[in-house]
Each structure stands twice: as C-alpha cells, then as structure tokens.
Coordinates of C-alpha atoms and ligand atoms in Angstrom, one line a residue:
X1 CA 1.1 -22.3 41.3
X2 CA 1.5 -18.7 42.2
X3 CA 1.2 -15.4 40.5
X4 CA 0.8 -16.6 37.0
X5 CA 0.0 -13.1 35.8
X6 CA 3.3 -11.6 37.1
X7 CA 5.2 -14.6 35.6
X8 CA 3.8 -13.9 32.3
X9 CA 4.6 -10.4 32.6
X10 CA 8.1 -11.2 33.5
X11 CA 8.2 -13.4 30.2
X12 CA 6.9 -10.6 28.2
X13 CA 9.3 -7.9 29.6
X14 CA 12.2 -10.3 29.2
X15 CA 11.4 -10.7 25.4
X16 CA 11.1 -7.0 24.9
X17 CA 14.4 -6.6 26.6
X18 CA 15.9 -9.4 24.3
X19 CA 14.6 -7.8 21.2
X20 CA 15.0 -4.3 22.2
X21 CA 18.6 -4.6 23.4
X22 CA 19.5 -6.7 20.4
X23 CA 17.9 -4.3 18.0
X24 CA 19.6 -1.2 19.4
X25 CA 23.0 -2.9 19.4
X26 CA 22.2 -4.0 15.9
X27 CA 22.4 -0.5 14.7
X28 CA 26.1 -0.6 15.0
X29 CA 26.1 -3.9 12.9
X30 CA 23.5 -3.1 10.3
X31 CA 20.0 -4.7 9.3
X32 CA 21.1 -8.3 8.9
X33 CA 22.0 -8.2 12.7
X34 CA 18.5 -7.3 13.7
X35 CA 16.6 -10.3 15.2
X36 CA 13.2 -9.2 14.2
X37 CA 14.1 -8.3 10.8
X38 CA 15.9 -11.7 10.3
X39 CA 12.8 -13.5 11.8
X40 CA 10.3 -11.6 9.6
X41 CA 12.5 -12.2 6.5
X42 CA 12.7 -15.9 7.2
X43 CA 8.9 -16.3 7.9
X44 CA 7.9 -15.1 4.6
X45 CA 9.3 -17.8 2.5
X46 CA 8.1 -20.4 5.3
X47 CA 4.6 -19.1 5.1
X48 CA 2.4 -20.6 2.4
X49 CA 2.3 -18.7 -0.8
X50 CA -1.4 -18.4 -0.9
X51 CA -1.1 -16.3 2.4
X52 CA 2.0 -14.4 1.6
X53 CA 1.4 -13.2 -2.1
X54 CA -2.1 -11.7 -1.2
X55 CA -0.6 -10.0 1.8
X56 CA 2.3 -8.5 -0.3
X57 CA -0.2 -7.4 -3.0
X58 CA -2.7 -5.9 -0.6
X59 CA -0.5 -4.1 1.8
X60 CA 2.0 -3.0 -0.8
X61 CA 4.9 -1.3 1.1
X62 CA 3.2 -1.7 4.3
X63 CA 3.3 -5.5 4.2
X64 CA 6.7 -5.1 5.9
X65 CA 5.3 -3.4 8.7
X66 CA 2.5 -5.9 9.0
X67 CA 4.8 -8.9 9.0
X68 CA 7.2 -7.2 11.5
X69 CA 4.3 -6.4 13.9
X70 CA 2.9 -9.9 13.6
X71 CA 6.3 -11.4 14.2
X72 CA 7.0 -9.1 17.3
X73 CA 3.6 -9.6 18.7
X74 CA 4.0 -13.4 18.2
X75 CA 7.3 -13.2 20.1
X76 CA 5.7 -11.3 22.9
X77 CA 2.9 -13.9 23.2
X78 CA 5.3 -16.7 23.3
X79 CA 7.4 -14.9 25.9
X80 CA 4.3 -14.3 28.0
X81 CA 3.3 -18.0 27.8
X82 CA 6.8 -19.1 28.7
X83 CA 6.6 -16.8 31.6
X84 CA 3.3 -18.1 32.7
X85 CA 4.7 -21.7 32.6
X86 CA 7.3 -20.3 35.0
X87 CA 4.8 -20.0 37.7
X88 CA 4.7 -23.6 37.7
X89 CA 8.1 -25.0 36.6
X90 CA 10.6 -22.1 36.8
X91 CA 13.7 -24.2 35.6
X92 CA 11.7 -25.9 32.5
X93 CA 10.4 -22.4 31.7
X94 CA 14.0 -20.7 32.0
X95 CA 15.4 -23.4 29.7
X96 CA 12.6 -22.9 27.2
X97 CA 13.1 -19.2 27.2
X98 CA 16.8 -19.8 26.3
X99 CA 15.9 -22.2 23.5
X100 CA 13.3 -19.7 22.1
X101 CA 16.1 -16.9 22.3
X102 CA 18.5 -19.3 20.3
X103 CA 16.0 -19.3 17.4
X104 CA 16.5 -15.7 16.0
X105 CA 20.2 -16.5 16.5
X106 CA 20.2 -19.5 14.2
X107 CA 17.9 -17.7 11.8
X108 CA 20.6 -14.9 11.6
X109 CA 23.4 -17.5 11.0
X110 CA 21.5 -19.2 8.1
X111 CA 20.3 -15.9 6.5
X112 CA 22.2 -15.2 3.3
X113 CA 23.0 -11.5 3.9
X114 CA 24.3 -12.0 7.4
X115 CA 27.7 -13.0 8.6
X116 CA 28.7 -14.6 11.9
X117 CA 29.5 -11.5 13.7
X118 CA 25.8 -10.5 13.1
X119 CA 24.8 -12.8 16.0
X120 CA 26.6 -10.6 18.6
X121 CA 23.6 -8.1 19.4
X122 CA 21.0 -11.1 19.8
X123 CA 23.6 -12.9 22.0
X124 CA 23.8 -9.9 24.1
X125 CA 20.1 -9.5 24.0
X126 CA 19.6 -13.0 25.0
X127 CA 21.9 -12.7 28.1
X128 CA 20.0 -9.4 29.1
X129 CA 16.5 -11.0 28.6
X130 CA 17.4 -14.0 30.7
X131 CA 18.8 -12.0 33.4
X132 CA 15.8 -9.7 33.4
X133 CA 13.7 -12.7 33.6
X134 CA 15.5 -14.3 36.6
X135 CA 15.4 -10.9 38.4
X136 CA 11.7 -10.4 37.7
X137 CA 10.7 -13.8 38.6
X138 CA 12.8 -13.4 42.0
X139 CA 11.3 -10.0 42.7
X140 CA 7.7 -11.0 41.7
X141 CA 7.6 -14.4 43.2
X142 CA 9.7 -14.4 46.4
X143 CA 7.8 -11.2 47.7
X144 CA 4.5 -12.6 46.6
X145 CA 5.4 -15.8 48.5
X146 CA 5.9 -13.7 51.6
X147 CA 2.8 -11.9 51.1
X148 CA 0.9 -15.0 51.1
X149 CA 2.8 -16.6 54.0
X150 CA 2.3 -14.3 56.8
X151 CA 4.4 -16.5 59.1
X152 CA 7.6 -15.8 57.3
X153 CA 8.4 -12.4 58.7
X154 CA 8.3 -13.7 62.3
X155 CA 10.7 -16.5 61.3
X156 CA 13.4 -14.4 59.7
X157 CA 14.9 -11.4 61.2
X158 CA 14.5 -8.6 58.5
X159 CA 18.0 -8.5 57.8
X160 CA 18.1 -12.0 57.2
X161 CA 15.3 -12.7 55.0
X162 CA 16.1 -14.1 51.6
X163 CA 15.7 -10.9 49.5
X164 CA 16.9 -8.6 52.2
X165 CA 13.9 -6.5 52.4
X166 CA 12.2 -5.3 55.4
X167 CA 8.5 -5.4 56.0
X168 CA 7.8 -5.0 59.7
X169 CA 4.1 -4.4 59.0
X170 CA 3.5 -7.8 57.5
X171 CA 4.0 -9.4 61.0
X172 CA 0.8 -7.9 62.3
X173 CA -1.6 -9.2 59.7
X174 CA -2.7 -12.8 58.6
X175 CA -4.8 -12.0 55.7
X176 CA -3.6 -13.1 52.1
X177 CA -3.6 -9.3 51.1
X178 CA -1.2 -8.5 53.8
X179 CA 0.0 -4.9 53.9
X180 CA 3.5 -6.3 52.9
X181 CA 2.2 -7.7 49.7
X182 CA 1.1 -4.2 48.6
X183 CA 4.6 -2.6 48.7
X184 CA 6.1 -5.8 47.2
X185 CA 3.5 -5.9 44.3
X186 CA 4.1 -2.2 43.8
X187 CA 8.0 -2.7 43.7
X188 CA 7.4 -5.6 41.2
X189 CA 5.2 -3.4 39.0
X190 CA 7.7 -0.5 39.3
X191 CA 10.7 -2.6 38.4
X192 CA 8.8 -4.4 35.6
X193 CA 7.6 -1.0 34.1
X194 CA 10.9 0.6 34.1
X195 CA 12.6 -2.3 32.5
X196 CA 9.6 -2.7 30.0
X197 CA 9.9 0.9 29.1
X198 CA 13.6 0.6 28.6
X199 CA 13.0 -2.4 26.3
X200 CA 10.4 -0.7 24.3
X201 CA 12.6 2.4 24.0
X202 CA 15.5 0.5 22.8
X203 CA 13.1 -1.2 20.3
X204 CA 12.1 2.2 19.0
X205 CA 15.5 3.4 18.5
X206 CA 16.7 0.2 17.1
X207 CA 17.8 -1.1 13.7
X208 CA 14.2 -2.5 12.8
X209 CA 12.5 0.9 13.0
X210 CA 15.4 2.6 11.3
X211 CA 15.6 0.0 8.5
X212 CA 11.7 0.2 8.0
X213 CA 11.7 4.0 7.8
X214 CA 14.9 4.2 5.6
X215 CA 14.1 6.4 2.6
X216 CA 16.8 7.3 0.0
X217 CA 19.8 6.1 2.2
X218 CA 23.1 8.1 2.4
X219 CA 24.7 5.9 0.1
X220 CA 22.3 6.7 -2.6
X221 CA 22.9 10.5 -2.2
X222 CA 26.6 9.7 -2.3
X223 CA 26.6 7.7 -5.6
X224 CA 27.3 9.9 -8.7
X225 CA 26.1 8.5 -11.9
X226 CA 28.0 9.0 -15.0
X227 CA 26.3 10.7 -17.9
X228 CA 24.8 8.2 -20.4
X229 CA 26.8 7.2 -23.2
X230 CA 23.5 7.1 -25.2
X231 CA 20.4 9.0 -23.9
X232 CA 16.8 7.8 -24.2
X233 CA 15.1 9.9 -26.7
X234 CA 12.8 12.6 -24.9
X235 CA 9.3 11.5 -24.4
X236 CA 7.2 13.3 -26.9
X237 CA 4.0 15.1 -25.6
X238 CA 2.0 13.2 -28.2
X239 CA 2.6 9.9 -26.2
X240 CA 0.5 11.2 -23.4
X241 CA -3.0 12.2 -24.1
X242 CA -4.0 15.2 -22.3
X243 CA -6.8 13.8 -20.1
X244 CA -7.0 14.7 -16.4
X245 CA -6.7 11.7 -14.1
X246 CA -4.6 9.6 -16.6
X247 CA -1.3 8.4 -15.3
X248 CA 1.8 10.2 -16.1
X249 CA 3.7 8.5 -18.9
X250 CA 6.8 8.1 -16.8
X251 CA 6.2 7.0 -13.3
X252 CA 7.7 9.0 -10.6
X253 CA 9.9 6.5 -8.4
X254 CA 8.0 7.4 -5.2
X255 CA 4.7 6.3 -7.0
X256 CA 6.3 3.2 -8.7
X257 CA 4.8 0.0 -7.4
X258 CA 7.2 -1.9 -5.3
X259 CA 7.1 -5.8 -4.9
X260 CA 9.7 -8.0 -3.0
X261 CA 10.1 -10.5 -0.2
X262 CA 12.5 -8.2 1.6
X263 CA 11.1 -6.6 4.9
X264 CA 13.4 -3.7 4.5
X265 CA 15.5 -2.8 1.4
X266 CA 19.0 -4.4 2.1
X267 CA 21.5 -1.5 2.8
X268 CA 24.3 -2.2 0.3
X269 CA 27.6 0.0 0.2
X270 CA 28.3 0.3 -3.5
X271 CA 32.1 0.1 -2.7
X272 CA 31.2 -3.4 -1.1
X273 CA 29.0 -4.4 -4.0
X274 CA 30.0 -6.6 -6.8
X275 CA 28.4 -8.8 -9.5
X276 CA 29.8 -12.3 -10.1
X277 CA 28.8 -14.2 -13.3
X278 CA 29.7 -17.8 -13.0
X279 CA 28.1 -21.3 -13.6
X280 CA 28.1 -22.6 -17.1
X281 CA 30.6 -20.0 -18.3
X282 CA 34.0 -20.2 -19.9
X283 CA 35.5 -17.1 -17.9
X284 CA 34.0 -16.1 -14.4
X285 CA 33.7 -12.5 -14.4
X286 CA 33.4 -10.2 -11.5
X287 CA 32.4 -6.6 -11.8
X288 CA 32.6 -3.9 -9.1
X289 CA 30.6 -0.6 -8.9
X290 CA 33.7 1.3 -10.2
X291 CA 34.0 -1.2 -13.1
X292 CA 30.3 -0.7 -13.9
X293 CA 30.2 3.1 -13.7
X294 CA 33.3 3.3 -15.9
X295 CA 31.5 1.4 -18.8
X296 CA 29.4 3.3 -21.4
X297 CA 25.9 3.2 -19.9
X298 CA 22.7 3.3 -21.9
X299 CA 19.3 4.9 -21.1
X300 CA 16.1 3.1 -22.1
X301 CA 12.4 3.7 -21.4
X302 CA 11.1 0.3 -20.3
X303 CA 7.8 -0.8 -18.6
X304 CA 8.1 -3.1 -15.8
X305 CA 5.0 -5.3 -14.8
X306 CA 4.3 -7.6 -11.9
X307 CA 2.6 -11.1 -12.6
X308 CA 0.3 -10.6 -9.7
X309 CA -1.0 -7.3 -11.0
X310 CA -4.9 -7.8 -11.0
X311 CA -6.9 -6.9 -14.0
X312 CA -6.8 -3.0 -14.0
X313 CA -4.3 -3.0 -11.1
X314 CA -1.3 -0.7 -10.6
X315 CA 1.5 -3.1 -10.2
X316 CA 3.0 -1.9 -13.4
X317 CA 5.2 1.2 -14.0
X318 CA 7.3 2.9 -16.6
X319 CA 10.7 4.4 -16.1
X320 CA 13.8 5.5 -17.7
X321 CA 16.5 3.1 -16.8
X322 CA 20.3 3.8 -17.0
X323 CA 22.5 0.7 -17.2
X324 CA 24.9 -1.5 -19.1
X325 CA 23.5 -4.2 -21.5
X326 CA 23.6 -7.6 -19.8
X327 CA 24.3 -9.1 -23.3
X328 CA 27.8 -7.5 -23.1
X329 CA 28.5 -8.9 -19.7
X330 CA 27.5 -12.5 -20.7
X331 CA 29.6 -12.2 -23.7
X332 CA 32.6 -11.5 -21.5
X333 CA 31.8 -14.6 -19.5
X334 CA 31.2 -16.7 -22.7
X335 CA 28.3 -18.9 -21.7
X336 CA 28.3 -22.6 -22.5
X337 CA 26.0 -23.4 -25.6
X338 CA 23.8 -25.7 -23.4
X339 CA 23.1 -23.3 -21.1
X340 CA 19.3 -21.9 -21.4
X341 CA 18.7 -20.0 -18.2
X342 CA 20.3 -17.2 -16.3
X343 CA 19.5 -17.5 -12.4
X344 CA 20.0 -13.9 -11.0
X345 CA 20.5 -13.9 -7.3
X346 CA 20.0 -10.9 -5.0
X347 CA 21.7 -10.3 -1.8
X348 CA 18.5 -10.9 0.1
X349 CA 18.2 -14.6 -1.0
X350 CA 15.6 -13.9 -3.8
X351 CA 16.4 -15.4 -7.3
X352 CA 14.9 -15.2 -10.7
X353 CA 15.1 -17.6 -13.8
X354 CA 15.4 -15.6 -16.9
X355 CA 15.7 -17.5 -20.4
X356 CA 19.1 -16.7 -21.5
X357 CA 17.9 -15.4 -25.0
X358 CA 16.3 -12.7 -23.2
X359 CA 19.5 -11.5 -21.9
X360 CA 21.5 -12.2 -25.0
X361 CA 19.2 -11.1 -28.0
X362 CA 18.9 -7.6 -29.3
X363 CA 16.5 -6.3 -26.6
X364 CA 17.6 -3.8 -24.1
X365 CA 18.1 -6.0 -21.0
X366 CA 20.0 -3.8 -18.5
X367 CA 22.1 -4.2 -15.5
X368 CA 20.8 -0.8 -14.2
X369 CA 22.0 1.7 -11.8
X370 CA 19.7 4.6 -12.6
X371 CA 16.1 5.2 -12.6
X372 CA 14.6 8.5 -14.0
X373 CA 18.1 10.2 -13.9
X374 CA 18.9 9.2 -10.2
X375 CA 20.5 6.3 -8.6
X376 CA 18.1 3.6 -8.0
X377 CA 16.2 4.1 -4.8
X378 CA 16.8 1.5 -2.2
X379 CA 13.4 0.1 -2.6
X380 CA 14.0 -0.4 -6.3
X381 CA 17.3 -2.2 -6.1
X382 CA 20.1 0.1 -5.1
X383 CA 22.9 0.0 -6.1
X384 CA 22.1 -2.2 -9.0
X385 CA 19.2 -4.4 -10.5
X386 CA 18.2 -6.2 -13.7
X387 CA 15.5 -4.7 -16.0
X388 CA 14.4 -7.1 -18.8
X389 CA 11.8 -5.9 -21.4
X390 CA 9.0 -8.5 -22.0
X391 CA 9.1 -10.6 -18.8
X392 CA 7.3 -10.2 -15.7
X393 CA 9.5 -8.9 -12.7
X394 CA 9.5 -12.1 -10.9
X395 CA 11.6 -14.0 -13.5
X396 CA 13.8 -11.0 -14.7
X397 CA 13.9 -7.8 -12.6
X398 CA 16.2 -9.0 -9.7
X399 CA 16.9 -5.9 -7.3
X400 CA 20.1 -5.8 -5.3
X401 CA 21.5 -8.2 -7.7
X402 CA 24.8 -9.7 -6.7
X403 CA 25.2 -13.0 -9.0
X404 CA 24.3 -14.2 -12.6
X405 CA 24.5 -17.9 -12.6
X406 CA 24.5 -19.5 -16.0
X407 CA 22.6 -22.6 -15.9
X408 CA 19.6 -24.7 -17.3
X409 CA 16.0 -24.9 -16.5
X410 CA 16.3 -28.5 -16.0
X411 CA 19.0 -28.0 -13.3
X412 CA 17.9 -24.9 -11.2
X413 CA 14.7 -23.3 -10.1
X414 CA 14.0 -19.6 -9.0
X415 CA 12.4 -18.4 -5.8
X416 CA 8.9 -18.3 -7.1
X417 CA 9.3 -21.3 -9.4
X418 CA 9.7 -23.3 -6.2
X419 CA 6.4 -21.7 -5.1
X420 CA 4.2 -22.8 -8.0
X421 CA 4.7 -20.0 -10.3
X422 CA 5.9 -20.1 -14.0
X423 CA 9.6 -20.4 -14.7
X424 CA 9.7 -18.2 -17.7
X425 CA 6.6 -15.9 -17.8
X426 CA 6.5 -13.6 -20.7
X427 CA 4.2 -10.5 -20.3
X428 CA 0.6 -10.8 -21.7
X429 CA -1.0 -8.0 -23.6
X430 CA -3.1 -5.9 -21.2
X431 CA -5.1 -2.7 -20.7
X432 CA -6.8 -0.7 -18.1
X433 CA -9.1 2.2 -17.7
X434 CA -7.9 4.9 -15.6
X435 CA -10.6 7.6 -16.6
X436 CA -13.3 7.9 -15.3
X437 CA -12.3 6.5 -11.9
X438 CA -14.5 3.5 -10.6
X439 CA -17.9 4.7 -9.5
X440 CA -17.1 8.3 -10.5
X441 CA -20.0 10.6 -11.0
X442 CA -19.7 12.6 -14.4
X443 CA -22.1 15.3 -15.6
X444 CA -24.3 14.5 -18.6
X445 CA -23.2 14.9 -22.1
X446 CA -19.7 13.7 -23.2
X447 CA -17.7 11.4 -21.3
X448 CA -13.8 11.2 -21.7
X449 CA -12.4 7.9 -21.2
X450 CA -8.7 7.2 -21.0
X451 CA -6.1 4.6 -19.8
X452 CA -3.0 2.5 -20.5
X453 CA -2.2 -0.6 -22.3
X454 CA 1.0 -2.7 -22.7
X455 CA 2.4 -5.4 -24.6
X456 CA 6.2 -5.3 -24.3
X457 CA 8.3 -6.9 -27.0
X458 CA 5.3 -6.6 -29.4
X459 CA 3.9 -3.2 -29.0
X460 CA 0.3 -2.1 -29.0
X461 CA -1.5 -2.0 -32.1
X462 CA -5.1 -1.1 -31.2
X463 CA -7.1 -0.5 -28.1
X464 CA -10.8 -1.2 -28.1
X465 CA -13.4 0.3 -25.8
X466 CA -17.0 -0.4 -25.3
X467 CA -19.9 1.3 -23.4
X468 CA -22.2 -1.0 -21.6
X469 CA -23.1 -3.8 -24.1
X470 CA -22.2 -1.6 -27.0
X471 CA -19.8 -2.3 -30.1
X472 CA -16.1 -2.2 -29.7
X473 CA -14.8 1.2 -30.9
X474 CA -11.2 1.9 -31.4
X475 CA -9.7 4.4 -28.9
X476 CA -7.1 7.2 -30.1
X477 CA -3.6 6.0 -29.3
X478 CA -0.8 8.2 -28.0
X479 CA 2.3 8.0 -30.0
X480 CA 4.4 4.8 -29.4
X481 CA 7.7 5.4 -27.6
X482 CA 9.1 2.1 -28.1
X483 CA 7.5 -1.3 -28.1
X484 CA 8.8 -2.0 -24.5
X485 CA 6.9 1.0 -22.9
X486 CA 3.3 1.3 -22.3
X487 CA 0.9 3.2 -24.6
X488 CA -1.7 5.5 -23.5
X489 CA -5.0 5.9 -25.1
X490 CA -8.2 8.1 -25.1
X491 CA -11.6 8.1 -26.3
X492 CA -15.0 9.6 -25.4
X493 CA -18.7 8.8 -25.6
X494 CA -21.2 11.5 -26.4
X495 CA -24.9 11.9 -25.3
X496 CA -24.4 9.2 -22.6
X497 CA -27.8 8.8 -20.7
X498 CA -28.1 9.5 -17.0
X499 CA -27.5 6.4 -15.0
X500 CA -25.0 3.8 -14.2
X501 CA -22.8 2.6 -17.1
X502 CA -19.8 0.3 -17.6
X503 CA -16.9 0.8 -19.8
X504 CA -14.7 -2.1 -20.8
X505 CA -11.4 -2.1 -22.6
X506 CA -9.3 -4.6 -24.5
X507 CA -5.9 -4.1 -26.3
X508 CA -4.6 -5.9 -29.2
X509 CA -0.7 -6.2 -29.8
X510 CA 1.4 -5.8 -33.0
X511 CA 1.2 -9.6 -33.5
X512 CA -2.5 -9.6 -33.4
X513 CA -3.1 -11.1 -30.0
X514 CA -6.2 -10.1 -28.7
X515 CA -6.4 -9.5 -24.9
X516 CA -8.5 -12.4 -23.7
X517 CA -11.8 -11.8 -21.8
X518 CA -11.3 -15.0 -20.0
X519 CA -11.0 -14.6 -16.2
X520 CA -8.2 -16.4 -14.5
X521 CA -6.2 -16.0 -11.4
X522 CA -2.7 -14.6 -11.3
X523 CA -0.7 -17.8 -10.4
X524 CA 1.2 -19.1 -12.4
X525 CA 1.5 -16.6 -15.1
X526 CA -0.7 -13.5 -14.6
X527 CA -4.5 -12.7 -14.3
X528 CA -6.3 -12.3 -17.4
X529 CA -9.6 -10.7 -18.4
X530 CA -11.0 -7.3 -19.6
X531 CA -10.8 -4.4 -17.2
X532 CA -14.1 -2.6 -16.8
X533 CA -15.3 0.2 -14.5
X534 CA -18.6 1.6 -13.6
X535 CA -19.5 5.3 -13.6
X536 CA -22.6 7.2 -13.3
X537 CA -24.0 10.0 -15.4
X538 CA -26.0 12.6 -13.6
Ligands
MTE1 N1 15.7 -9.0 -4.7 C1 14.4 -9.1 -5.2 N2 14.2 -8.6 -6.5 C2 13.0 -8.8 -7.0 C3 11.9 -9.3 -6.1 C4 12.1 -9.5 -4.9 O1 11.3 -10.0 -4.2 N3 13.4 -9.5 -4.4 N4 10.6 -9.0 -6.7 C5 10.5 -9.0 -8.3 C6 9.3 -8.7 -8.6 S1 7.9 -9.9 -8.4 C7 8.8 -7.7 -9.3 S2 7.4 -7.4 -10.1 C8 9.8 -6.6 -9.5 C9 9.2 -5.3 -8.8 O2 10.2 -4.3 -8.9 P1 10.0 -2.9 -8.2 O3 9.6 -3.2 -6.9 O4 11.2 -2.0 -8.4 O5 8.8 -2.3 -8.8 O6 11.0 -6.8 -8.9 C10 11.4 -8.2 -8.9 N5 12.9 -8.3 -8.3
MO2 MO1 6.3 -9.5 -9.4

C-alpha cells in the first residue's frame, strides 16, 4: 500500500474535473444536462419524506443550495474513497470510478425533463475525469515509488526511466525521504493543484451555479402579456388595516413563499411550451403559448396556501393572477363522465391530483401566466401554472405545468400522495397574529394587535382574539375582497399590565366552522391549532 493520501486526492480531483467539465459544457445544453442538478433532483424524491419536507420548509429557497452542496460533497467524498482504494487495487478502483461516473449519466437519461443528448457533457466529463485520475495516479505513484526505492535510479539511466524524468540527486541517498521524493511530491501537488483549480473554476462557471442564481430569466423579460379581458377589481384600502408590521394585502412576488421539489426552476422557452389535455377525454387538446395568449384572459385575486405551513407560518401568499379559466379548457376536451380527477403534470416530474369539480365548477381556477401584472417569475411557474382556489398547493397549483391528465382517483396518484399526503386536501380555516411580533417589547398602554386569516371558498366571518386567559373578543375585519383571498384584521387591548403576555387568535368561516385549537402535524392535510405569540409590556 502506497501513498493513500495522494491516491485519495487524485480521486477527489478527478471527481471535481468530471463534474466541473460536465457542468461547464452543460451551459451549452441547459440545466437538464448538468449532472449535479440531475443528481440532486433525483435524490429528493428518493430521500424519506420525513427528511425532505422539513428541509424544504426550513431552508425555503436555500434548500436547493443545501441539497446541491450535500450531493457535491458526497460525490467528492466518494471520489476520495475510490482514490484511496486505488492505492491498494488500482484497476478495481479505476473500474469503480467509471461505474460511479455512469450514475449521473443514467440519472440524466431517466429524468423526465432531459433528452438523450443531455448526457454528452457528462460523458465528456467522465472521459476527462478518468484521464486525470490515471495521470495523477501515475505521477503521484510512480515517482513516489522511486522516492522509496533508492536503488532504482542506479538501475535505469535517466532517459530510460519509466516516467522519463531525471533525478540524479536520488542516487546519492538511501533514506526514505530522498531528495528525489521532494521534487516528485512537489510535482504531484503542483499538477494536482492546477487541475483541481481548473475543475473548481469550471464548476463555478458552470450550469449549476448559473441555474441556482437564475432570477427573472431572459425569457420572462421577453414575454409580453396581453391586457386582461377582465381585470380584477382594485384592492380597496379598507381591505388592509393600517397597522405597522401587518403583511401587505397583495404579496410581492419576491416575498411570496416558494415551495417545490425542483432544485432550480426549469428554464422553459415559452415558444417550446405547450399544454396537453389527455386521458379520459373525448378530444385531446394541445395548447401552445401563442394559443393561450390569444385567448381572453381573466385576472383574479387568489390566496395560495401550502399544506405544510406551520400554525402562524408564512407559507401563504396573496397575488393577482392572470390566466385562462381551466373550466373552459376542459370543456374543449370534453372529459368522460366517470373521470373524477385531473392529474396535472409539471415538466420537472411533479404532479398534483385535483378533484375535477374544482376545475369545472364556477370557481376561478386558472391556467395562469401572470402574477401581479408581470409574467410568472421562474420560481413561481414560468411560463404557466395552475392556481385553484380552495385547495392546498400540492394538490392543485402545479408550476411549469405541461399536461392535464383526466383520470380517476382510484387509478392514478400524485407526487405527494405517493408519499403519504392527502389526495384531495381542501384548505382549512386558519389565522395568524402578525402584530406584535413574537417576543416584541411594547410600551405600556394600548397594545395594537393585527394579523391575517383565510378560509378560501367560504370566506372569513369572524376573527376572535384573546389576551392571556381572557375572553375571546371579536377583531375588526378589513373588507372582504372575495372569498378566495385572505382577510386582514386588527384589534387592540388597553391598559395592559407590564410583564409577559400572550395573544391568541382563531378564525370562523362563513359556514360557521371554528378554527380548531387541537394541535396536529401537517401530514397528511395541514397542521391545526390556534396561533399565539408572546410579547412583553414595559
Ligand atoms: N412543479 C411543481 N409545482 C408545484 C410544486 C412542486 O414541487 N413542483 N409544489 C406545490 C406546492 S406544495 C405549493 S404549496 C405551491 C407553491 O407555489 P409557490 O412556490 O408559487 O408559492 O406550488 C405547488 N406546485
Ligand atoms: Mo405545498
């Protein structure tokens, strides 16, 4: 066994070259061709839900970075281990490295968003990585061998020595650390350093970093939305109590929560995009972006909510969506009477099972292209997504949607249903306190309290607030914009004693459902319980 450290380093650098070269070349092919992105995307669904959901919820948008880093570091560790093995068994390790390099290629081949040519960058990366590995092993090992075998220089004339290098000084010493091993070690580390730096630089300039840092893409800027055929009524100021610290009534897209399983938003050229309606339909329908934009588009204010929003959390947002009624699209396809579900598919492999009536009744379910007056940002589904009032996002709000498959609940299941979540998931009545902020210090006297409540499809009838263990008192409600948007509320307590206090909120919907105080976790159909926060009066 020789030079295990150098061998491990050779494995790490070869891995870096594989991913770096592939990632750089992938810039010419697009995100589906980037092996690190493809691996990361594939690991998410494989990892246990119990692990992934909290990471997604906890890290929000940074979960992508977290998963990419974990995947990248894991690959480097594996490369290092294989390299280390090479110091015992070179050919076995070389074969293993090759097999490991095939994994991202297979992953790219089976990913729904990629095509066969997308494996080209990784194939080139693998060839380069293998070459680098052989090179570093020969530089690192054969020179080391001579360094520890002082007889060698005497047996071979300089020009005839296996690696052709000359080290006349080595013939004069017998110690393990011969003068020859120093230049050879230096040479190994210099070569390794240069190649490793090149690999890291390629990675930095590559598709993964480009995809992860992508904002509003160029395609978004180019898409010109038509004027709405029917505009949403303006939001009256009376909908938003004037209390400092209360969330805006309409959420800015940059503050709008983002939840999805995609490491980076897929980059979709609107000219290439189409929506196919198929399955249990009389007529298959295919709609291009030009088709969609030439239809009369409606604008609606709709509040979107995530099933994994914790009590009091911010995985809820309110936007003005521009889109075409899904009802009309389905009418063209003429679904079979026995169909009870529409499985919407995204280009990234995600799917959502929506009860068909939510897409065919009179609610404003949209195939949306606009959010607050602009094209959808890439993170929120560019160029098109579904928005369905009254259902949690995971069963309805498919981003980057490309297919509506008309089917039945007893025949097909959606992405999260397969992972233990509810198949239908209507939104439950909920409320949260936004003012005061948790653990805020407020001055003695009157304490302003405000927040937001929602009960899509029913509307908010009343919001009750209580201080400590006091009686429930009704808050003052902002005006209702429509039953599918949230409703903001405010109230106040006067003469609150100094010290620590708790304020608790509950909402009641128009059907009389009272938000339950019972605590439960979010799987399978949303956390419940009353939101309360503590503040102190000084
Ligand atoms: N393609 C795709 N669409 C998706 C998801 C996803 O993971 N992939 N997540 C859904 C979930 S769980 C929610 S709550 C909403 C969130 O939409 P937003 O990120 O625009 O807020 O998108 C839905 N649409
Ligand atoms: Mo969600």
